[in-house]
Amino acid sequence: MAKAGGNKSIAYLAALSFFMFSSAVSASPSVRGAGDSRISAENIQSRLTEALESVMRGGEDAGAKHLETIEAHIWQTYQALPKNDLGRLPPKGVRYLVHNYFAREHGWVIKGLEPLGHQDANVSAVHDLSVLQDKAPALVESLLEARRADHGLSLSDMVAMVAALERLILDESLTILEAAYSLNLLTPEEPLIEDDLHSVLQSYLLLFKQGLKANLVDGAKHRQWKSFVANRAGQGWRQIVDFESDAVKNYDFAKNHKSNPFEKPSYTFQDASQIVEGMAHSYGKWQNQECHEMKDALMSMDPDGTGRVPLSRFYGTSQTDIYHFTEGKEYLSQVGAYDESAAGGPRVRIANYMLGPSNCIASSTYYSICCISECESLLNQLEA
């Protein structure tokens, strides 16, 4: 695919702002007159502009590069999906593409875009997402107007939409990071030495993995718990330390040309924020190794190589096995994993079981980290 070059981030910003503004003007009675109605549409455009400008925190070059990366990841799927009469993507296609991108690239299942079997998986359009309802109501309003007008989204619109949604979700990580500072008796206003940075990032990962159950205020309890995990968790703790250490090393390497080699490194809150964003982007793929190990364990129970495990073997794991499967038949049916069609008794479909919500390892307000679907990767290859 040819690249246009130049400041592409501004081009995407202009494309989405124009799309949202024009769709609101053409579709909504509230913006056909003069006075306050005109201000309302301009406010929508202004707020969308602010949301997308936040994507470019690293500077215009970094913002443009990230938007080009998103386009490279979605354009083939966009081309393969059915369009409306205007050659744009209708709401169902938008929903599919947004879910597909985040699930494939980050291992994120956005709440409201869950596949079959996830609790409350009943949202049919992107504008219903709680992260947009809570953080970007103007964007929701514009999406609703576009839907009423059957306007649809172009490729540039989709790139900007994904970038804005990604930015809103990543902002949640900063709340956890601020708590990690406080729980370690540190403040975001003061630069951190490297040892303190590692301590903060380790706390961040522990809090993130706890999800909505995390205690963000009791510092003494958190430090005691972290010490317990460090001393008792063994390989699990080692993996946390290795993951955050690699993230710091990668950040240091990228900033090496700006640092003074004769001074010990120190890290501002902005530095820590950028490291955490990198961790949030890669965490899903990093933890997916555990999903591969679980899949291997299930496949070893499949005597015929059909991708299905006899139910008796699924529940019949021994105490020495790493994985113990306890989900009931009702749950297995809900996620499409329970198969009664095979001769010889019920079986569990490995692929469908892997993608069920019981295998999501972390859950925040707006998304969960789940096993990455190998089927979606194969579909993307076919779409290419």
Coordinates of C-alpha atoms in Angstrom, one line a residue:
M1 CA 0.0 0.0 0.0
A2 CA 1.4 3.4 -0.9
K3 CA 2.0 5.9 1.8
A4 CA 1.3 9.5 1.3
G5 CA 4.1 10.9 3.4
G6 CA 4.2 14.2 5.3
N7 CA 2.3 14.9 8.5
K8 CA -0.2 12.1 8.2
S9 CA -1.5 12.5 11.7
I10 CA -2.9 15.9 10.8
A11 CA -4.5 14.3 7.7
Y12 CA -6.3 11.7 9.8
L13 CA -7.3 14.3 12.3
A14 CA -8.8 16.5 9.6
A15 CA -10.5 13.5 8.0
L16 CA -12.3 12.4 11.2
S17 CA -13.1 15.9 12.3
F18 CA -14.6 16.7 8.9
F19 CA -16.5 13.4 8.8
M20 CA -18.0 13.9 12.2
F21 CA -18.8 17.5 11.6
S22 CA -20.4 17.0 8.2
S23 CA -22.4 14.0 9.3
A24 CA -23.8 15.9 12.3
V25 CA -24.7 18.9 10.1
S26 CA -26.4 16.7 7.4
A27 CA -28.2 14.3 9.8
S28 CA -29.3 16.2 12.9
P29 CA -32.1 18.7 13.0
S30 CA -30.4 20.4 15.9
V31 CA -27.6 21.7 13.7
R32 CA -29.6 22.9 10.6
G33 CA -30.4 26.3 12.1
A34 CA -28.2 29.1 13.3
G35 CA -26.9 30.2 16.7
D36 CA -26.5 27.6 19.5
S37 CA -27.0 24.7 17.1
R38 CA -23.9 25.7 15.1
I39 CA -21.9 26.0 18.3
S40 CA -22.9 22.4 19.3
A41 CA -21.5 21.0 16.1
E42 CA -18.3 23.0 16.4
N43 CA -17.9 21.8 20.0
I44 CA -18.1 18.2 18.8
Q45 CA -15.4 18.9 16.2
S46 CA -13.3 20.6 18.9
R47 CA -13.6 17.8 21.4
L48 CA -12.7 15.2 18.7
T49 CA -9.7 17.2 17.8
E50 CA -8.5 17.3 21.4
A51 CA -9.1 13.5 21.7
L52 CA -7.0 12.8 18.6
E53 CA -4.3 15.3 19.5
S54 CA -3.7 13.4 22.6
V55 CA -2.7 10.4 20.4
M56 CA 0.3 12.5 19.3
R57 CA 1.8 13.0 22.7
G58 CA 5.2 11.8 21.5
G59 CA 5.3 14.6 18.9
E60 CA 3.9 14.8 15.4
D61 CA 6.4 12.3 13.9
A62 CA 5.5 9.7 16.6
G63 CA 1.8 10.3 16.2
A64 CA 2.0 10.0 12.4
K65 CA 4.0 6.8 12.7
H66 CA 1.5 5.3 15.1
L67 CA -1.5 6.1 12.9
E68 CA 0.3 4.6 9.9
T69 CA 0.9 1.5 11.9
I70 CA -2.8 1.3 12.7
E71 CA -3.7 1.7 9.1
A72 CA -1.2 -1.0 8.0
H73 CA -2.9 -3.4 10.5
I74 CA -6.6 -2.7 9.5
W75 CA -6.7 -1.8 5.9
Q76 CA -6.9 -5.3 4.5
T77 CA -9.8 -6.2 6.8
Y78 CA -11.4 -2.9 6.0
Q79 CA -11.2 -3.7 2.2
A80 CA -12.7 -7.2 2.8
L81 CA -15.7 -6.0 4.8
P82 CA -19.0 -5.2 3.0
K83 CA -19.7 -1.5 2.5
N84 CA -22.9 0.7 2.4
D85 CA -24.0 2.5 -0.8
L86 CA -21.5 5.3 -0.1
G87 CA -18.6 2.8 -0.1
R88 CA -18.1 3.2 3.7
L89 CA -18.2 0.8 6.6
P90 CA -21.6 0.4 8.3
P91 CA -22.0 0.0 12.1
K92 CA -21.7 -3.8 12.1
G93 CA -18.5 -3.6 10.1
V94 CA -17.1 -0.9 12.4
R95 CA -17.9 -3.1 15.4
Y96 CA -16.1 -6.1 13.9
L97 CA -13.1 -4.2 12.8
V98 CA -12.6 -2.5 16.2
H99 CA -12.9 -5.8 18.1
N100 CA -10.6 -7.5 15.6
Y101 CA -7.9 -4.9 15.8
F102 CA -7.7 -4.8 19.6
A103 CA -8.0 -8.6 20.1
R104 CA -5.4 -9.4 17.5
E105 CA -2.8 -6.7 18.2
H106 CA -3.1 -6.4 22.0
G107 CA -5.1 -9.3 23.3
W108 CA -7.7 -6.8 24.5
V109 CA -11.4 -7.6 24.6
I110 CA -13.2 -4.3 24.8
K111 CA -16.1 -4.4 27.2
G112 CA -19.2 -4.1 24.9
L113 CA -17.5 -5.8 22.0
E114 CA -17.1 -9.2 23.6
P115 CA -17.5 -12.3 21.4
L116 CA -20.2 -14.9 22.0
G117 CA -20.0 -16.3 25.5
H118 CA -18.7 -13.3 27.4
Q119 CA -20.9 -11.9 30.0
D120 CA -23.1 -9.0 28.8
A121 CA -21.9 -9.5 25.2
N122 CA -25.0 -7.8 23.8
V123 CA -23.7 -4.5 22.5
S124 CA -24.2 -4.1 18.7
A125 CA -22.5 -0.8 18.0
V126 CA -19.3 1.0 18.9
H127 CA -21.1 4.1 20.2
D128 CA -22.5 1.9 23.0
L129 CA -19.1 1.2 24.5
S130 CA -18.8 2.4 28.2
V131 CA -15.4 3.9 27.6
L132 CA -16.9 6.2 25.0
Q133 CA -20.0 6.9 27.0
D134 CA -17.9 7.8 30.0
K135 CA -15.0 9.7 28.4
A136 CA -16.0 10.9 24.9
P137 CA -19.8 11.6 24.8
A138 CA -19.3 14.0 21.9
L139 CA -17.8 11.2 19.9
V140 CA -20.8 9.0 20.8
E141 CA -23.1 11.8 19.6
S142 CA -21.3 12.0 16.3
L143 CA -21.4 8.3 15.8
L144 CA -25.1 8.2 16.4
E145 CA -25.7 11.0 13.9
A146 CA -23.6 9.1 11.3
R147 CA -25.6 6.0 11.9
R148 CA -28.9 7.7 11.5
A149 CA -27.7 9.2 8.2
D150 CA -26.3 5.8 7.1
H151 CA -23.0 7.7 6.4
G152 CA -20.6 5.0 7.5
L153 CA -16.8 5.3 8.1
S154 CA -14.0 5.5 5.6
L155 CA -10.6 4.0 6.1
S156 CA -9.2 7.3 7.5
D157 CA -12.2 7.6 9.8
M158 CA -11.5 4.0 11.1
V159 CA -7.8 4.7 11.7
A160 CA -8.6 7.8 13.7
M161 CA -11.5 6.1 15.5
V162 CA -9.2 3.2 16.6
A163 CA -6.4 5.6 17.7
A164 CA -8.8 7.7 19.8
L165 CA -10.4 4.6 21.4
E166 CA -6.9 3.2 22.1
R167 CA -5.9 6.6 23.7
L168 CA -8.9 6.7 25.9
I169 CA -8.3 3.1 27.2
L170 CA -4.6 3.7 27.8
D171 CA -5.4 6.8 29.9
E172 CA -6.8 4.3 32.5
S173 CA -3.3 2.9 32.9
L174 CA -2.2 6.3 34.2
T175 CA -4.6 6.1 37.1
I176 CA -3.1 2.8 38.1
L177 CA 0.4 4.2 37.7
E178 CA -0.3 7.2 39.9
A179 CA -1.6 4.7 42.5
A180 CA 1.6 2.7 42.2
Y181 CA 3.6 5.8 43.0
S182 CA 1.5 6.5 46.1
L183 CA 1.6 2.9 47.3
N184 CA 5.4 3.0 47.3
L185 CA 5.5 6.3 49.2
L186 CA 6.6 8.2 46.1
T187 CA 5.1 11.2 44.2
P188 CA 4.8 11.8 40.5
E189 CA 6.3 15.3 40.9
E190 CA 9.8 14.0 41.8
P191 CA 12.1 12.1 39.4
L192 CA 12.7 8.4 40.3
I193 CA 16.0 6.6 40.5
E194 CA 16.1 3.3 38.6
D195 CA 15.4 1.1 41.6
D196 CA 12.4 3.1 42.5
L197 CA 11.1 3.0 38.9
H198 CA 11.3 -0.8 38.9
S199 CA 9.4 -0.9 42.2
V200 CA 6.7 1.3 40.8
L201 CA 6.4 -0.7 37.6
Q202 CA 6.2 -4.0 39.6
S203 CA 3.4 -2.6 41.7
Y204 CA 1.7 -1.4 38.5
L205 CA 1.7 -4.9 37.0
L206 CA 0.4 -6.5 40.2
L207 CA -2.4 -3.9 40.4
F208 CA -3.2 -4.3 36.8
K209 CA -3.4 -8.1 37.1
Q210 CA -5.8 -7.8 40.0
G211 CA -8.1 -5.7 37.8
L212 CA -11.2 -4.2 39.5
K213 CA -10.3 -6.0 42.8
A214 CA -7.1 -4.0 43.2
N215 CA -6.7 -1.9 46.4
L216 CA -5.3 1.5 45.2
V217 CA -5.1 3.2 48.5
D218 CA -3.7 1.0 51.3
G219 CA 0.0 1.4 50.9
A220 CA 1.1 -0.7 53.9
K221 CA -1.1 -3.6 52.8
H222 CA 0.2 -3.4 49.2
R223 CA 3.8 -3.4 50.2
Q224 CA 3.3 -6.4 52.5
W225 CA 1.5 -8.2 49.7
K226 CA 4.2 -7.4 47.1
S227 CA 6.9 -8.7 49.5
F228 CA 4.9 -11.9 49.9
V229 CA 4.5 -12.4 46.2
A230 CA 8.2 -11.7 45.6
N231 CA 9.2 -14.3 48.1
R232 CA 6.6 -17.0 47.4
A233 CA 5.5 -16.6 43.7
G234 CA 8.7 -18.0 42.3
Q235 CA 8.6 -18.1 38.5
G236 CA 5.5 -15.9 38.4
W237 CA 7.3 -13.0 40.1
R238 CA 10.4 -13.6 38.0
Q239 CA 8.3 -13.1 34.9
I240 CA 6.9 -9.8 36.2
V241 CA 10.4 -8.5 37.0
D242 CA 11.7 -9.6 33.6
F243 CA 8.8 -8.0 31.7
E244 CA 9.1 -4.6 33.4
S245 CA 12.9 -4.7 33.2
D246 CA 12.8 -5.4 29.5
A247 CA 10.4 -2.5 29.1
V248 CA 12.8 -0.1 30.9
K249 CA 15.7 -1.3 28.8
N250 CA 13.8 -0.8 25.6
Y251 CA 12.8 2.7 26.7
D252 CA 16.4 3.5 27.7
F253 CA 17.7 2.3 24.4
A254 CA 15.2 4.4 22.4
K255 CA 16.2 7.5 24.4
N256 CA 19.9 6.7 24.5
H257 CA 20.8 9.5 22.1
K258 CA 19.2 12.1 24.5
S259 CA 20.8 10.8 27.8
N260 CA 24.0 11.8 29.5
P261 CA 26.2 8.7 29.8
F262 CA 28.1 10.3 32.8
E263 CA 24.9 10.7 34.9
K264 CA 22.9 8.0 36.7
P265 CA 19.5 7.8 34.9
S266 CA 16.4 9.3 36.5
Y267 CA 12.8 9.1 35.3
T268 CA 10.0 11.6 35.3
F269 CA 6.4 10.7 35.5
Q270 CA 6.2 11.3 31.8
D271 CA 9.0 8.7 31.3
A272 CA 7.2 6.2 33.5
S273 CA 3.9 6.9 31.6
Q274 CA 5.5 6.1 28.3
I275 CA 7.0 2.9 29.7
V276 CA 3.6 1.8 31.0
E277 CA 2.0 2.5 27.7
G278 CA 4.5 0.3 26.0
M279 CA 3.8 -2.4 28.6
A280 CA 0.1 -2.1 28.1
H281 CA 0.5 -2.5 24.3
S282 CA 2.6 -5.6 24.6
Y283 CA 1.2 -7.2 27.8
G284 CA -1.5 -9.2 25.9
K285 CA 1.0 -10.8 23.5
W286 CA 3.5 -11.4 26.3
Q287 CA 1.0 -13.3 28.5
N288 CA -0.3 -15.2 25.5
Q289 CA 2.5 -17.7 26.0
E290 CA 0.6 -19.1 29.0
C291 CA -2.4 -19.5 26.6
H292 CA -0.2 -21.5 24.2
E293 CA 0.9 -23.7 27.1
M294 CA -2.7 -24.4 28.2
K295 CA -3.6 -25.2 24.5
D296 CA -0.7 -27.7 24.4
A297 CA -2.0 -29.3 27.6
L298 CA -5.5 -29.6 26.1
M299 CA -4.3 -30.9 22.8
S300 CA -2.4 -33.6 24.6
M301 CA -5.8 -34.9 25.8
D302 CA -7.2 -35.0 22.3
P303 CA -6.7 -38.6 21.2
D304 CA -7.9 -38.2 17.6
G305 CA -6.4 -34.8 16.7
T306 CA -9.9 -33.3 16.1
G307 CA -9.5 -30.2 18.3
R308 CA -11.9 -31.6 20.8
V309 CA -11.2 -33.1 24.3
P310 CA -13.5 -35.9 25.7
L311 CA -15.4 -34.3 28.6
S312 CA -14.2 -37.1 31.0
R313 CA -10.6 -36.3 30.2
F314 CA -11.2 -32.5 30.5
Y315 CA -12.4 -32.9 34.1
G316 CA -10.2 -35.9 34.9
T317 CA -6.8 -34.0 35.3
S318 CA -4.6 -35.3 38.2
Q319 CA -3.2 -33.3 41.1
T320 CA 0.2 -33.3 39.3
D321 CA -1.2 -31.5 36.2
I322 CA -0.5 -27.8 35.8
Y323 CA -4.0 -27.0 34.7
H324 CA -7.2 -28.1 36.4
F325 CA -10.4 -27.4 34.4
T326 CA -13.5 -26.8 36.5
E327 CA -15.9 -24.9 34.2
G328 CA -19.4 -26.4 34.2
K329 CA -21.4 -27.6 31.2
E330 CA -23.6 -24.6 31.2
Y331 CA -20.6 -22.3 30.9
L332 CA -19.0 -24.5 28.2
S333 CA -22.3 -24.4 26.2
Q334 CA -22.4 -20.6 26.6
V335 CA -19.0 -20.1 25.0
G336 CA -19.7 -22.7 22.3
A337 CA -17.2 -25.2 23.6
Y338 CA -19.6 -28.0 24.6
D339 CA -20.0 -30.5 21.7
E340 CA -22.5 -33.3 22.0
S341 CA -22.5 -34.3 18.3
A342 CA -19.5 -36.6 18.4
A343 CA -19.8 -40.3 18.9
G344 CA -18.5 -41.5 22.2
G345 CA -19.9 -38.8 24.4
P346 CA -19.6 -35.0 24.9
R347 CA -16.4 -33.2 24.0
V348 CA -14.9 -29.8 24.6
R349 CA -13.9 -27.7 21.6
I350 CA -10.4 -26.5 22.4
A351 CA -10.5 -23.3 20.2
N352 CA -13.8 -22.1 21.7
Y353 CA -12.8 -22.9 25.2
M354 CA -9.5 -21.0 24.9
L355 CA -11.4 -17.8 24.0
G356 CA -13.9 -18.0 26.9
P357 CA -13.9 -15.3 29.6
S358 CA -12.6 -17.7 32.2
N359 CA -9.2 -17.5 30.5
C360 CA -9.0 -13.7 30.7
I361 CA -6.2 -13.0 33.2
A362 CA -6.9 -9.3 33.9
S363 CA -9.9 -7.1 33.7
S364 CA -10.1 -3.3 34.0
T365 CA -13.1 -1.0 33.8
Y366 CA -13.1 -0.9 30.0
Y367 CA -11.3 -4.1 28.7
S368 CA -9.9 -7.5 29.6
I369 CA -6.7 -9.2 28.7
C370 CA -7.6 -12.6 27.1
C371 CA -6.1 -15.3 24.9
I372 CA -5.4 -14.1 21.4
S373 CA -7.5 -15.8 18.8
E374 CA -5.5 -17.8 16.3
C375 CA -8.6 -18.1 14.1
E376 CA -8.8 -14.3 13.7
S377 CA -5.2 -14.3 12.5
L378 CA -6.0 -16.9 9.9
L379 CA -9.0 -14.9 8.8
N380 CA -6.8 -11.8 8.4
Q381 CA -4.4 -13.8 6.2
L382 CA -7.3 -14.9 4.0
E383 CA -8.5 -11.2 3.8
A384 CA -5.1 -10.3 2.5

